[in-house]
Structure formats: C-alpha cells, structure tokens
PDB file of C-alpha atoms in Angstrom:
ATOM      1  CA  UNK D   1      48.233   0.084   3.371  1.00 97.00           C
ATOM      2  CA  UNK D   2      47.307   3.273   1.552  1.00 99.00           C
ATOM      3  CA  UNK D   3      43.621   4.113   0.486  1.00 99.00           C
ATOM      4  CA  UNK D   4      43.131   6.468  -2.157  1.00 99.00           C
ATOM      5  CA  UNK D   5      39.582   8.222  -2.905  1.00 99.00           C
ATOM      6  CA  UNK D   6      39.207   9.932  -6.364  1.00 99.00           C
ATOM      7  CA  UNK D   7      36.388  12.125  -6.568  1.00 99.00           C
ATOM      8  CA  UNK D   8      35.018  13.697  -9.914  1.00 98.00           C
ATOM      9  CA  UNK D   9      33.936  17.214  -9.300  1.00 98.00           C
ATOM     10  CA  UNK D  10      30.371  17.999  -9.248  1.00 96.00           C
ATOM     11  CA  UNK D  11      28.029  19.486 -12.120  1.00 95.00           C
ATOM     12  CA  UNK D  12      29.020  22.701 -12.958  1.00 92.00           C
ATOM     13  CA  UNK D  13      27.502  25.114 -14.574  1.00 86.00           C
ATOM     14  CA  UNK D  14      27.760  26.578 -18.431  1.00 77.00           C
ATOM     15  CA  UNK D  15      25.657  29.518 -18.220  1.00 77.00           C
ATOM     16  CA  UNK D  16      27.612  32.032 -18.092  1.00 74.00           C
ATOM     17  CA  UNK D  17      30.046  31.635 -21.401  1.00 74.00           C
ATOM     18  CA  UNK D  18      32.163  34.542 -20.210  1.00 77.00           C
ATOM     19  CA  UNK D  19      34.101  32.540 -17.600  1.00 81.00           C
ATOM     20  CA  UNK D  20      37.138  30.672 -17.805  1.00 83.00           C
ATOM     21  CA  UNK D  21      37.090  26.843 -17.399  1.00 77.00           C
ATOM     22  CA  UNK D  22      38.863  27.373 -14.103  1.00 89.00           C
ATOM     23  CA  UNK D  23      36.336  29.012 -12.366  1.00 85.00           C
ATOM     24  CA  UNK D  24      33.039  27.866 -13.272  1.00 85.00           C
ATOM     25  CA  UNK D  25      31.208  27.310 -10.784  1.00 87.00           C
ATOM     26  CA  UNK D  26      28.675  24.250  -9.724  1.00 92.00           C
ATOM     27  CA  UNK D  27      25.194  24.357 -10.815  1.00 89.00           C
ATOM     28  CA  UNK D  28      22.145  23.108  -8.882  1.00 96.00           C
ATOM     29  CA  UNK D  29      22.938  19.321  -9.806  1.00 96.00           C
ATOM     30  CA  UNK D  30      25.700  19.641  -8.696  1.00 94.00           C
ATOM     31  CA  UNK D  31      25.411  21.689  -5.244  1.00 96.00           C
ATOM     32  CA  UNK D  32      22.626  18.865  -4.452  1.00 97.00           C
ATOM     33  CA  UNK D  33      24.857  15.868  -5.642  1.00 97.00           C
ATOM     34  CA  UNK D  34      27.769  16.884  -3.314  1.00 98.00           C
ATOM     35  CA  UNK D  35      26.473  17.108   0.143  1.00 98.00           C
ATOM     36  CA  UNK D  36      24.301  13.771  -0.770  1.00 98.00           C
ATOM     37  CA  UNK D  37      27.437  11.438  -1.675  1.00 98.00           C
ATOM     38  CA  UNK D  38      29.892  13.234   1.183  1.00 98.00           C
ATOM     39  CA  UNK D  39      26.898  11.814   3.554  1.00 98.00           C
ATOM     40  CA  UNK D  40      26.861   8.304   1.541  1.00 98.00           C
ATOM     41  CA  UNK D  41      31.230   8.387   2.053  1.00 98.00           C
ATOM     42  CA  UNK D  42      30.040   8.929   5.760  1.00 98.00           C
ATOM     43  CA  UNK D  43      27.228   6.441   6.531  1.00 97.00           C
ATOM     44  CA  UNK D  44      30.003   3.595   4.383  1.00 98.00           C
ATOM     45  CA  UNK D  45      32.616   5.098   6.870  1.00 98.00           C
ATOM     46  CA  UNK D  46      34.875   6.302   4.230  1.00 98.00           C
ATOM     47  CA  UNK D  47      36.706   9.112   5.593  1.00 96.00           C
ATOM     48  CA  UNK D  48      39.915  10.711   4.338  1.00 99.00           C
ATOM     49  CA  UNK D  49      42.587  11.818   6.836  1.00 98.00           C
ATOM     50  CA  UNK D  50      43.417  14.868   3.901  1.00 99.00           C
ATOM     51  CA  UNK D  51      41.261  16.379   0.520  1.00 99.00           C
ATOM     52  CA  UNK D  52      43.774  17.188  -2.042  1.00 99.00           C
ATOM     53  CA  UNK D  53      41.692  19.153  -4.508  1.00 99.00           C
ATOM     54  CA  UNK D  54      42.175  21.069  -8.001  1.00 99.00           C
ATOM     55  CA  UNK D  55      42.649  24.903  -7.811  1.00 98.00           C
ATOM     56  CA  UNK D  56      39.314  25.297 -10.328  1.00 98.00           C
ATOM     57  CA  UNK D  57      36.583  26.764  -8.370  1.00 97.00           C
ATOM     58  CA  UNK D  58      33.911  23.750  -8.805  1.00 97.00           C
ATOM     59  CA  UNK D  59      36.806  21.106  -7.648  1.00 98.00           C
ATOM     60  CA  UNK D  60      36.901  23.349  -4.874  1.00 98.00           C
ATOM     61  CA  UNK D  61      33.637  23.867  -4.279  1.00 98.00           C
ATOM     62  CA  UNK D  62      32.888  19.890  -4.385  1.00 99.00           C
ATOM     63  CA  UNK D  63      35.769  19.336  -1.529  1.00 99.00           C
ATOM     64  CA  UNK D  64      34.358  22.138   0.591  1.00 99.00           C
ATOM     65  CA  UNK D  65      30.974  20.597   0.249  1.00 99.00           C
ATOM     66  CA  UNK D  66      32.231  17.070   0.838  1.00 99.00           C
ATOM     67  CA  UNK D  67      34.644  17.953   3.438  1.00 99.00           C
ATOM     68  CA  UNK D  68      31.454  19.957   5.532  1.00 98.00           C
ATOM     69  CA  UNK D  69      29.494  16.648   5.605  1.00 98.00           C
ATOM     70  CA  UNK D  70      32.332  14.681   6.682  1.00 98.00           C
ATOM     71  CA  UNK D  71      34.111  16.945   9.757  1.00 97.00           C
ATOM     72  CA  UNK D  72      36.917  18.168   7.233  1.00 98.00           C
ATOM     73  CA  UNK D  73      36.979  21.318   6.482  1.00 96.00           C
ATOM     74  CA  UNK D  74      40.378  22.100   7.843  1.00 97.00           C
ATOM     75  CA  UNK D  75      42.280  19.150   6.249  1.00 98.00           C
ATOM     76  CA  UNK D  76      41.550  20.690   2.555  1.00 99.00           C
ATOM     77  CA  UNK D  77      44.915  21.523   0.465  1.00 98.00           C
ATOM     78  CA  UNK D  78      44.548  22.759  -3.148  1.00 98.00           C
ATOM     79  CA  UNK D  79      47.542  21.572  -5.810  1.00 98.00           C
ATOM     80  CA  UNK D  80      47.416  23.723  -9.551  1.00 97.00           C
ATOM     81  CA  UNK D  81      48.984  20.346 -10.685  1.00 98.00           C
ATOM     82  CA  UNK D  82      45.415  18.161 -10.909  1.00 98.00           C
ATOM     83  CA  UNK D  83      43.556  20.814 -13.417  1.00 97.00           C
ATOM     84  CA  UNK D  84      43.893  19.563 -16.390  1.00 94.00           C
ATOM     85  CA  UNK D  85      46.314  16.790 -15.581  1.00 97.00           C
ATOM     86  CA  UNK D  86      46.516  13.428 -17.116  1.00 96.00           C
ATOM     87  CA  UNK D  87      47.452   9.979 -15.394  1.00 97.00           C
ATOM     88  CA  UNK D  88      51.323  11.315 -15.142  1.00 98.00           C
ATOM     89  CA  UNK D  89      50.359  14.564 -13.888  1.00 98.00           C
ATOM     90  CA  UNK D  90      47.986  13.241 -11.377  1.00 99.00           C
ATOM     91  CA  UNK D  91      50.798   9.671 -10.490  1.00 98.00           C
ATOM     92  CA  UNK D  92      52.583  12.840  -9.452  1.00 98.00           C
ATOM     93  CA  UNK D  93      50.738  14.349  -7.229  1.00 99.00           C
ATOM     94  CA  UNK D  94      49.920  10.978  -5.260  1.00 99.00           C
ATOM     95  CA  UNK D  95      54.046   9.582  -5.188  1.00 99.00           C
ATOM     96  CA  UNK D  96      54.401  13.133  -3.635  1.00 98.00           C
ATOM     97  CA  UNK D  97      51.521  12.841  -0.759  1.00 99.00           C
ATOM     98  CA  UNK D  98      52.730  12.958   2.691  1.00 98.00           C
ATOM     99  CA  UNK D  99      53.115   8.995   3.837  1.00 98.00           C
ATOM    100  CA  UNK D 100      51.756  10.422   7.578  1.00 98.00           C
ATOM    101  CA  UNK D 101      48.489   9.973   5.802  1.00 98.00           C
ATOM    102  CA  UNK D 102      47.310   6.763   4.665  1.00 99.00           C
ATOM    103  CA  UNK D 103      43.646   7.758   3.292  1.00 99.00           C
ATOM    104  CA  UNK D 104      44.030  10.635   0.815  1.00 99.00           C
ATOM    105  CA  UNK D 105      40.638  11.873  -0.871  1.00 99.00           C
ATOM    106  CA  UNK D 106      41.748  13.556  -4.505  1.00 99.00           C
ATOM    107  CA  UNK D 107      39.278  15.334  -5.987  1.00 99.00           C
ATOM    108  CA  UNK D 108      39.519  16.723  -9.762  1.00 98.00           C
ATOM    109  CA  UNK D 109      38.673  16.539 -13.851  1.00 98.00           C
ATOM    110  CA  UNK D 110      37.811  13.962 -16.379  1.00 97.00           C
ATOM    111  CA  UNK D 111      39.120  12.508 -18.591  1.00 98.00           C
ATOM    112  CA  UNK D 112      42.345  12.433 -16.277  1.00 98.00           C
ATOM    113  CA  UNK D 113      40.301  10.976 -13.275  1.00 98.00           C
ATOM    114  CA  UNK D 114      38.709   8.122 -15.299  1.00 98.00           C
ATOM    115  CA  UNK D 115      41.972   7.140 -16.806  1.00 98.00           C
ATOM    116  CA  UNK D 116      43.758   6.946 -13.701  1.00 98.00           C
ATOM    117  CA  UNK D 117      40.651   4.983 -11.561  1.00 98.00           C
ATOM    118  CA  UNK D 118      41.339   2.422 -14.776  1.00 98.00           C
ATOM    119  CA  UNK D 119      45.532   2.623 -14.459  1.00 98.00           C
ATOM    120  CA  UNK D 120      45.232   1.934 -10.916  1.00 98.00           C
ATOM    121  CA  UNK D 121      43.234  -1.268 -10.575  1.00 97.00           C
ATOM    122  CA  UNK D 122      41.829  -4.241 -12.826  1.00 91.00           C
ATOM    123  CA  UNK D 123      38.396  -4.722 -10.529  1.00 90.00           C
ATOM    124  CA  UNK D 124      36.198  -3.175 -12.793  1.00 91.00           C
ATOM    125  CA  UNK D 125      36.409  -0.714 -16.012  1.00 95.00           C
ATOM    126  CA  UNK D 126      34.940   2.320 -15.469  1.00 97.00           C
ATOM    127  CA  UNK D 127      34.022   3.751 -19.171  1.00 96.00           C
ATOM    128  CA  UNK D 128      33.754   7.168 -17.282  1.00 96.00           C
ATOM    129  CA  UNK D 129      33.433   8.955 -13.884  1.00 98.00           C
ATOM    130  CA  UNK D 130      30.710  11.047 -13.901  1.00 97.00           C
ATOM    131  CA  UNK D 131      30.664  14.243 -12.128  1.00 98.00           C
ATOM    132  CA  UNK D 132      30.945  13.609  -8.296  1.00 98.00           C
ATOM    133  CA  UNK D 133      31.703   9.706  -8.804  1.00 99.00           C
ATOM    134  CA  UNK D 134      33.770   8.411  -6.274  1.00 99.00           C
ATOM    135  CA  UNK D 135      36.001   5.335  -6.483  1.00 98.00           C
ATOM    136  CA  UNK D 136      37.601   4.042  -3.598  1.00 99.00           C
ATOM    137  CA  UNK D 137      41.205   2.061  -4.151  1.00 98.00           C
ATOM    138  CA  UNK D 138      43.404   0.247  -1.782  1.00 98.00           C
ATOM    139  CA  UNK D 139      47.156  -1.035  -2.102  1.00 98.00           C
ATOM    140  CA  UNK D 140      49.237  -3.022  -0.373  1.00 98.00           C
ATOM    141  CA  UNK D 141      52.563  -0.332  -0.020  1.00 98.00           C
ATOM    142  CA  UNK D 142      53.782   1.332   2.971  1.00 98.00           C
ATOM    143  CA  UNK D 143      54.641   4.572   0.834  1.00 99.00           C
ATOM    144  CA  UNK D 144      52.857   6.667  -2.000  1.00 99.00           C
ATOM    145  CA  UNK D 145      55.366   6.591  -4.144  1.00 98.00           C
ATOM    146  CA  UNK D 146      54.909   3.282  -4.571  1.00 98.00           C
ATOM    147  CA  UNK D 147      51.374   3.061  -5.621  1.00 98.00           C
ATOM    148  CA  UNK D 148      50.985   1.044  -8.376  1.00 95.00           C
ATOM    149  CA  UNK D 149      47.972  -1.523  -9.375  1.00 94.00           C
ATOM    150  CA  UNK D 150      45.392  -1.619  -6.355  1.00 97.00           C
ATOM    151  CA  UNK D 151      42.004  -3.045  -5.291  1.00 98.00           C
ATOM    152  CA  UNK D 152      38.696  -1.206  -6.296  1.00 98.00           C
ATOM    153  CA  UNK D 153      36.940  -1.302  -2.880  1.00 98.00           C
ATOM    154  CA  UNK D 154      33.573   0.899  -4.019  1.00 98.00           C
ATOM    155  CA  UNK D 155      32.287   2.754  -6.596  1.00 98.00           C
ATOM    156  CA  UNK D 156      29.596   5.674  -6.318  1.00 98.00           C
ATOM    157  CA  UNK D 157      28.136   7.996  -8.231  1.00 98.00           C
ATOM    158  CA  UNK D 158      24.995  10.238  -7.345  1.00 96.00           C
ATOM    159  CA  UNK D 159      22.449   8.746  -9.798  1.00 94.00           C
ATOM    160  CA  UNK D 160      23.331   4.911  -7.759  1.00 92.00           C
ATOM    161  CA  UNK D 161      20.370   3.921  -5.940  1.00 79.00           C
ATOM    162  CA  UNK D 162      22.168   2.964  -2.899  1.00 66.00           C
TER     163      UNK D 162
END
C-alpha cells in the first residue's frame, strides 16, 4: 500500500512584479492557510514519512510550514522536476520515490497538481486545487512505479469548514 498526499502551494504573493515566478514568495493568506491545514493533516492523523517539494520558494515555504506543524522538518527534499511540471513530469517524480517510504507528501503548482489528483483516481473530480488543497490517495501496489488509478481518501482545502 502506498499513500500519496498532493499539496497545492499556498497563496503567494504578486506584489512585487520584479520577481521571477520561482521565487515569489507567500502572502499573508497564505502564511495563515499553511500552518492551519498542516494542523488539520495532524488532528486526521495524516502524516507523511517524506515532503517532496518544488524548488520555487512558496512550494518551499508551504512544506517548511507544513512540515513544522507536523514534526518534519528534517524529512523535506526539494526536486527542480515538479515546477512547472505536468502529469508526466510529476508520474516521474513519484515512479522514482524511494519504495522505503510508503506515505510521500508532494507538494507543488497548478494546473499540473489538479490534473494529476484527477489522473490518479475516479472518486471525485476536482475542477481545481486551490492553493494549499490537499488530496489524499491510496493504491493497492507494493512499489511507486507502479502507481496507477487509486482511491481518493480526503480532500481539504483551507476555506472547508471542517
């Protein structure tokens, strides 16, 4: 059994035009979205044995801030292939996860994120993962690499009244 936790980043902020995409950083939404839903992972007992996040600073950011509410700060691992990636990019990354680990927490971009939470299970469609949605999937393999359909255990985002 592998469990796989997809996690949109959280608001970022658009002030300051000068910066690249890659490292804008989160606005106040945002830094008060993350710690909120890394405590609602925690009180549902959702914890990830490793955060695989995108190298852009607010994806970064989010899994710090996530990680800090749920005792994993030193399990964090940044990959340059989730910015910008679509659902091959980002199939990828998961066939090539350690199998030591069976509860993975990836944390990146839209539209790539939505599409793959979609690709991966028939439970529910998701018409888009806002920013620090979560979405919780399960399958039935003893290895990553062969993740294919899965089971949409739970769905989150920070504007759910829980």
């Amino acid at each position: 059994m592998k469990k796989l936790l997809l996690v949109r980043h959280a608001k970022s902020s658009w002030v300051d035009f000068s910066q690249t995409d890659h490292n804008r950083p989160l606005n106040k939404r945002g830094l008060e979205a993350a710690p909120v839903m890394g405590q609602r992972l925690l009180k549902k007992q959702i914890t990830p044995e490793l955060i695989v996040t995108s190298t852009a600073y607010r994806a970064e950011a989010t899994a710090k801030i996530l990680a800090a509410e749920l005792g994993l700060l030193d399990k964090i691992i940044s990959n340059t292939n989730i910015y910008e990636a679509g659902i091959g990019n980002l199939l990828e990354v998961i066939y090539g996860l350690n199998n030591d680990f069976g509860h993975v927490m990836l944390v990146g971009h839209n539209p790539g994120f939505t599409m793959l939470a979609n690709y991966l299970q028939n439970d529910r469609h998701i018409d888009n993962m806002q920013t620090c949605a979560t979405a919780l999937l399960s399958f039935d393999v003893d290895s990553w690499s062969e993740v294919k359909s899965g089971t949409l255990l739970d769905y989150d985002y920070p504007k759910n009244q829980p």
